[in-house]
Amino acid sequence: MDLDAAQAAVERACEEFKVPATAAAASAVLLQFRSSAGVLQACRQILDRSHSLDARFHAAAALREAVVREWAALGPDGRTVLRSYLMSYLVAHAEDPAMQVVRASLVSALAVLLKRSWLELEEAEARMHHHRATFFSELEAATSSAAARGPAAGAAARRVGVQVLEAVVGEFSVSTSSPLGLPLEHHAKCAMDLQDHFLQDIFRHAVALGRAAAAVHDGATCAACLSLMTAVLAWDFRRSPSSASFSFTTQQTMAARAAAAAAAAAAANTATSA
């Protein structure tokens, strides 16, 4: 695929879509682009180089679909590269409010990328959960690195990190997962593994970050943490040998309530002052 030609075609179609006389033809071009083989590189070029927000939106949506469709062609190395790219891109554009819709598609793509690879490694390695924990440590490193650009950049990156975690919780939940062309058993195993080994830590992270944000009256981050906590508490908990004793202790529950109250107050104060 000629990347420059693909970018030009998508940008032109985005402009023509705004004109009633050419909207139908432009829509066909955009749909063809999204379903094209080998579209991932073109998506990255548009995301990196295009000045058209509409073109970036369609590139992000196409990338989200291509992650599932071109999974085998990507290969393990390609998936690792794409994961790092998405994390870096989200952090780099975390402060731009105009990019919110683009970020939403890329956040979803990152969650799908994680889930699709969740059960693919050898059983012995999977049992150690190293490859799964790596995702979360890489996400933390990517969001933390933004603090070097200033407090605002650091806060925006932390919010994006929370949004990624919420997308992961939603993607791994059996009731809200995306169709990935995999049997229901795969979805169920992923959900149980996240529940048994990571969900409680995700919740603790949301509580801690929400408290810290409330202390500095960062209402936007508080709201993001509240949304993540709500997603975790809405999880359909199922028992397994590993999760037989899984529960939130009274102390953790009280801490969550306190953090939620503080976060809500901070969010309200921010809205009032605005």
CSV table of C-alpha atoms in Angstrom, one decimal:
chain,number,residue,atom,x,y,z
A,1,MET,CA,0.0,0.0,0.0
A,2,ASP,CA,1.3,3.5,-1.0
A,3,LEU,CA,1.1,5.2,2.4
A,4,ASP,CA,1.2,8.8,1.0
A,5,ALA,CA,-1.5,8.0,-1.5
A,6,ALA,CA,-3.6,6.3,1.2
A,7,GLN,CA,-3.3,9.4,3.5
A,8,ALA,CA,-4.3,11.7,0.7
A,9,ALA,CA,-7.3,9.6,-0.3
A,10,VAL,CA,-8.5,9.5,3.3
A,11,GLU,CA,-8.1,13.2,3.8
A,12,ARG,CA,-9.8,14.0,0.6
A,13,ALA,CA,-12.7,11.6,1.4
A,14,CYS,CA,-13.1,13.3,4.8
A,15,GLU,CA,-13.6,16.7,3.1
A,16,GLU,CA,-15.9,15.3,0.4
A,17,PHE,CA,-18.0,13.5,3.1
A,18,LYS,CA,-19.0,17.0,4.3
A,19,VAL,CA,-20.6,17.8,1.0
A,20,PRO,CA,-24.0,16.2,0.4
A,21,ALA,CA,-23.4,15.6,-3.3
A,22,THR,CA,-20.2,13.6,-2.7
A,23,ALA,CA,-20.9,12.2,0.7
A,24,ALA,CA,-21.9,8.7,-0.5
A,25,ALA,CA,-18.8,8.2,-2.7
A,26,ALA,CA,-16.6,9.5,0.1
A,27,SER,CA,-18.2,7.1,2.6
A,28,ALA,CA,-17.4,4.2,0.3
A,29,VAL,CA,-13.8,5.3,0.1
A,30,LEU,CA,-13.5,5.5,3.9
A,31,LEU,CA,-15.2,2.1,4.3
A,32,GLN,CA,-12.9,0.5,1.7
A,33,PHE,CA,-9.9,2.0,3.6
A,34,ARG,CA,-11.0,0.5,6.9
A,35,SER,CA,-11.3,-2.9,5.4
A,36,SER,CA,-8.1,-2.9,3.3
A,37,ALA,CA,-5.4,-5.5,3.9
A,38,GLY,CA,-2.2,-4.2,5.5
A,39,VAL,CA,-3.8,-1.0,6.6
A,40,LEU,CA,-2.0,-0.7,9.9
A,41,GLN,CA,1.0,1.2,8.5
A,42,ALA,CA,-1.3,3.6,6.7
A,43,CYS,CA,-3.2,4.2,9.9
A,44,ARG,CA,0.0,5.1,11.8
A,45,GLN,CA,1.1,7.4,9.0
A,46,ILE,CA,-2.2,9.3,9.2
A,47,LEU,CA,-2.1,9.4,13.0
A,48,ASP,CA,1.4,10.8,12.9
A,49,ARG,CA,1.4,13.1,10.0
A,50,SER,CA,-2.1,14.2,9.1
A,51,HIS,CA,-3.4,17.6,10.1
A,52,SER,CA,-7.0,16.5,9.6
A,53,LEU,CA,-8.7,15.5,12.8
A,54,ASP,CA,-11.4,13.6,10.8
A,55,ALA,CA,-8.7,11.6,9.0
A,56,ARG,CA,-7.1,10.7,12.3
A,57,PHE,CA,-10.5,9.6,13.6
A,58,HIS,CA,-11.0,7.2,10.7
A,59,ALA,CA,-7.4,6.0,11.0
A,60,ALA,CA,-7.9,5.2,14.6
A,61,ALA,CA,-11.1,3.3,13.9
A,62,ALA,CA,-9.5,1.4,11.1
A,63,LEU,CA,-6.5,0.5,13.4
A,64,ARG,CA,-8.9,-0.8,16.0
A,65,GLU,CA,-10.6,-3.1,13.5
A,66,ALA,CA,-7.3,-4.2,11.9
A,67,VAL,CA,-5.9,-5.4,15.2
A,68,VAL,CA,-8.4,-8.2,15.2
A,69,ARG,CA,-8.5,-8.8,11.5
A,70,GLU,CA,-4.7,-8.9,10.9
A,71,TRP,CA,-3.7,-10.5,14.2
A,72,ALA,CA,-1.9,-13.4,12.6
A,73,ALA,CA,0.0,-11.2,10.1
A,74,LEU,CA,1.2,-8.9,12.9
A,75,GLY,CA,3.1,-11.6,14.7
A,76,PRO,CA,4.5,-11.4,18.3
A,77,ASP,CA,7.1,-8.7,17.5
A,78,GLY,CA,4.6,-6.6,15.5
A,79,ARG,CA,2.1,-6.7,18.4
A,80,THR,CA,4.7,-5.6,20.9
A,81,VAL,CA,5.7,-2.7,18.6
A,82,LEU,CA,2.1,-1.7,18.1
A,83,ARG,CA,1.4,-1.8,21.8
A,84,SER,CA,4.3,0.5,22.6
A,85,TYR,CA,3.3,2.8,19.8
A,86,LEU,CA,-0.3,3.1,21.1
A,87,MET,CA,0.9,3.8,24.6
A,88,SER,CA,3.4,6.5,23.5
A,89,TYR,CA,0.8,8.1,21.1
A,90,LEU,CA,-1.9,8.3,23.8
A,91,VAL,CA,0.5,9.9,26.3
A,92,ALA,CA,1.8,12.3,23.7
A,93,HIS,CA,-1.7,13.5,22.8
A,94,ALA,CA,-3.2,13.3,26.2
A,95,GLU,CA,-3.6,17.0,26.7
A,96,ASP,CA,-5.4,17.8,23.4
A,97,PRO,CA,-9.2,18.0,24.0
A,98,ALA,CA,-9.8,17.8,20.3
A,99,MET,CA,-8.3,14.4,20.2
A,100,GLN,CA,-10.7,12.8,22.6
A,101,VAL,CA,-12.6,10.7,20.1
A,102,VAL,CA,-9.3,9.6,18.5
A,103,ARG,CA,-8.0,8.6,21.9
A,104,ALA,CA,-11.1,6.6,22.6
A,105,SER,CA,-10.6,4.4,19.6
A,106,LEU,CA,-6.9,3.9,20.4
A,107,VAL,CA,-7.6,3.1,24.0
A,108,SER,CA,-10.1,0.5,22.9
A,109,ALA,CA,-7.5,-0.9,20.4
A,110,LEU,CA,-4.9,-1.2,23.2
A,111,ALA,CA,-7.4,-3.1,25.4
A,112,VAL,CA,-8.2,-5.5,22.5
A,113,LEU,CA,-4.5,-6.0,21.8
A,114,LEU,CA,-4.0,-7.0,25.4
A,115,LYS,CA,-6.9,-9.4,25.5
A,116,ARG,CA,-6.3,-11.0,22.2
A,117,SER,CA,-2.7,-12.0,23.3
A,118,TRP,CA,-3.7,-12.9,26.9
A,119,LEU,CA,-3.8,-16.7,26.5
A,120,GLU,CA,-1.3,-17.2,23.6
A,121,LEU,CA,2.0,-17.9,25.4
A,122,GLU,CA,3.2,-21.2,26.6
A,123,GLU,CA,1.3,-22.5,29.7
A,124,ALA,CA,4.3,-22.4,32.0
A,125,GLU,CA,5.1,-18.8,31.1
A,126,ALA,CA,1.4,-17.8,31.3
A,127,ARG,CA,1.2,-19.3,34.7
A,128,MET,CA,3.8,-16.8,35.9
A,129,HIS,CA,1.8,-13.9,34.4
A,130,HIS,CA,5.0,-12.1,33.3
A,131,HIS,CA,3.7,-11.1,29.9
A,132,ARG,CA,0.5,-9.9,31.4
A,133,ALA,CA,2.0,-7.9,34.2
A,134,THR,CA,4.4,-6.3,31.6
A,135,PHE,CA,1.5,-4.5,30.0
A,136,PHE,CA,0.6,-2.8,33.2
A,137,SER,CA,4.1,-1.9,34.1
A,138,GLU,CA,4.7,-0.5,30.6
A,139,LEU,CA,1.5,1.6,30.9
A,140,GLU,CA,2.6,2.9,34.3
A,141,ALA,CA,6.1,3.8,32.9
A,142,ALA,CA,4.6,5.5,29.8
A,143,THR,CA,2.1,7.7,31.9
A,144,SER,CA,4.7,8.5,34.5
A,145,SER,CA,7.2,9.7,31.9
A,146,ALA,CA,4.9,12.6,30.9
A,147,ALA,CA,5.5,14.3,34.3
A,148,ALA,CA,8.8,15.5,33.0
A,149,ARG,CA,6.8,17.8,30.6
A,150,GLY,CA,5.1,19.5,33.6
A,151,PRO,CA,2.2,19.0,36.0
A,152,ALA,CA,-0.6,19.4,33.4
A,153,ALA,CA,1.0,16.9,31.1
A,154,GLY,CA,1.5,14.4,33.9
A,155,ALA,CA,-2.1,14.7,35.1
A,156,ALA,CA,-3.4,14.3,31.5
A,157,ALA,CA,-1.2,11.2,31.0
A,158,ARG,CA,-2.4,9.7,34.3
A,159,ARG,CA,-6.0,10.2,33.2
A,160,VAL,CA,-5.3,8.4,29.9
A,161,GLY,CA,-3.8,5.6,31.9
A,162,VAL,CA,-6.9,5.3,34.0
A,163,GLN,CA,-9.0,5.3,30.8
A,164,VAL,CA,-6.9,2.4,29.4
A,165,LEU,CA,-7.5,0.4,32.6
A,166,GLU,CA,-11.2,1.1,32.4
A,167,ALA,CA,-11.2,-0.1,28.8
A,168,VAL,CA,-9.3,-3.3,29.8
A,169,VAL,CA,-11.9,-4.0,32.5
A,170,GLY,CA,-14.7,-3.5,30.0
A,171,GLU,CA,-13.0,-5.6,27.4
A,172,PHE,CA,-12.3,-8.5,29.7
A,173,SER,CA,-15.8,-8.5,31.2
A,174,VAL,CA,-17.8,-11.3,29.5
A,175,SER,CA,-20.9,-9.1,29.3
A,176,THR,CA,-19.2,-6.1,27.6
A,177,SER,CA,-16.4,-7.6,25.6
A,178,SER,CA,-15.9,-7.0,21.9
A,179,PRO,CA,-16.3,-9.8,19.3
A,180,LEU,CA,-12.8,-11.0,18.6
A,181,GLY,CA,-13.6,-14.1,16.5
A,182,LEU,CA,-12.8,-16.3,19.5
A,183,PRO,CA,-14.9,-18.9,21.3
A,184,LEU,CA,-16.8,-17.9,24.5
A,185,GLU,CA,-14.4,-20.1,26.5
A,186,HIS,CA,-11.5,-17.7,25.6
A,187,HIS,CA,-13.5,-14.7,26.9
A,188,ALA,CA,-14.4,-16.6,30.1
A,189,LYS,CA,-10.8,-17.6,30.8
A,190,CYS,CA,-9.5,-14.1,30.2
A,191,ALA,CA,-12.2,-12.7,32.5
A,192,MET,CA,-11.4,-15.1,35.3
A,193,ASP,CA,-7.6,-14.6,35.0
A,194,LEU,CA,-8.0,-10.8,35.2
A,195,GLN,CA,-10.3,-11.2,38.2
A,196,ASP,CA,-8.0,-13.6,40.0
A,197,HIS,CA,-4.7,-11.8,39.5
A,198,PHE,CA,-5.1,-8.1,38.5
A,199,LEU,CA,-8.6,-6.7,39.2
A,200,GLN,CA,-8.0,-5.9,42.8
A,201,ASP,CA,-4.7,-4.1,42.0
A,202,ILE,CA,-6.5,-2.1,39.4
A,203,PHE,CA,-9.1,-1.1,42.0
A,204,ARG,CA,-6.4,-0.1,44.5
A,205,HIS,CA,-4.6,2.0,41.9
A,206,ALA,CA,-7.8,3.9,41.2
A,207,VAL,CA,-8.4,4.5,44.9
A,208,ALA,CA,-4.8,5.7,45.5
A,209,LEU,CA,-4.8,7.9,42.4
A,210,GLY,CA,-8.3,9.3,43.2
A,211,ARG,CA,-7.1,10.2,46.7
A,212,ALA,CA,-4.0,12.0,45.4
A,213,ALA,CA,-6.0,13.8,42.7
A,214,ALA,CA,-8.6,14.9,45.3
A,215,ALA,CA,-5.9,16.3,47.5
A,216,VAL,CA,-4.9,18.8,44.7
A,217,HIS,CA,-8.5,19.4,43.5
A,218,ASP,CA,-7.9,17.7,40.2
A,219,GLY,CA,-11.5,17.0,39.4
A,220,ALA,CA,-10.9,15.5,35.9
A,221,THR,CA,-8.6,12.8,37.3
A,222,CYS,CA,-11.0,12.2,40.2
A,223,ALA,CA,-13.8,11.7,37.7
A,224,ALA,CA,-11.7,9.2,35.7
A,225,CYS,CA,-10.8,7.3,38.8
A,226,LEU,CA,-14.5,7.2,39.9
A,227,SER,CA,-15.4,5.8,36.5
A,228,LEU,CA,-12.7,3.1,36.8
A,229,MET,CA,-13.8,2.2,40.3
A,230,THR,CA,-17.4,1.9,39.2
A,231,ALA,CA,-16.4,-0.4,36.3
A,232,VAL,CA,-14.5,-2.7,38.8
A,233,LEU,CA,-17.4,-2.7,41.3
A,234,ALA,CA,-19.8,-3.6,38.5
A,235,TRP,CA,-17.8,-6.7,37.6
A,236,ASP,CA,-19.7,-9.9,37.5
A,237,PHE,CA,-17.5,-11.8,40.1
A,238,ARG,CA,-17.4,-15.5,39.6
A,239,ARG,CA,-15.8,-18.0,41.9
A,240,SER,CA,-12.8,-20.1,40.9
A,241,PRO,CA,-10.1,-22.0,42.8
A,242,SER,CA,-7.9,-19.0,42.7
A,243,SER,CA,-10.6,-16.5,43.6
A,244,ALA,CA,-12.4,-18.5,46.4
A,245,SER,CA,-11.1,-16.1,49.0
A,246,PHE,CA,-11.2,-13.0,46.7
A,247,SER,CA,-13.0,-10.1,48.4
A,248,PHE,CA,-12.6,-6.5,49.2
A,249,THR,CA,-11.9,-6.2,52.9
A,250,THR,CA,-13.9,-3.8,55.0
A,251,GLN,CA,-10.9,-1.5,55.2
A,252,GLN,CA,-10.6,-1.5,51.5
A,253,THR,CA,-14.3,-0.9,51.0
A,254,MET,CA,-14.2,2.0,53.4
A,255,ALA,CA,-11.1,3.4,51.7
A,256,ALA,CA,-12.9,3.1,48.4
A,257,ARG,CA,-15.9,5.0,49.7
A,258,ALA,CA,-13.7,7.7,51.2
A,259,ALA,CA,-11.8,8.1,48.0
A,260,ALA,CA,-15.0,8.2,46.0
A,261,ALA,CA,-16.5,10.8,48.2
A,262,ALA,CA,-13.3,12.9,48.1
A,263,ALA,CA,-13.1,12.5,44.3
A,264,ALA,CA,-16.7,13.5,43.9
A,265,ALA,CA,-16.2,16.6,46.0
A,266,ALA,CA,-13.1,17.6,44.1
A,267,ALA,CA,-14.9,17.1,40.8
A,268,ALA,CA,-17.8,19.2,42.0
A,269,ASN,CA,-15.5,21.9,43.3
A,270,THR,CA,-13.7,22.0,39.9
A,271,ALA,CA,-17.0,22.3,38.1
A,272,THR,CA,-18.2,25.1,40.4
A,273,SER,CA,-15.0,27.1,40.0
A,274,ALA,CA,-15.2,26.7,36.2
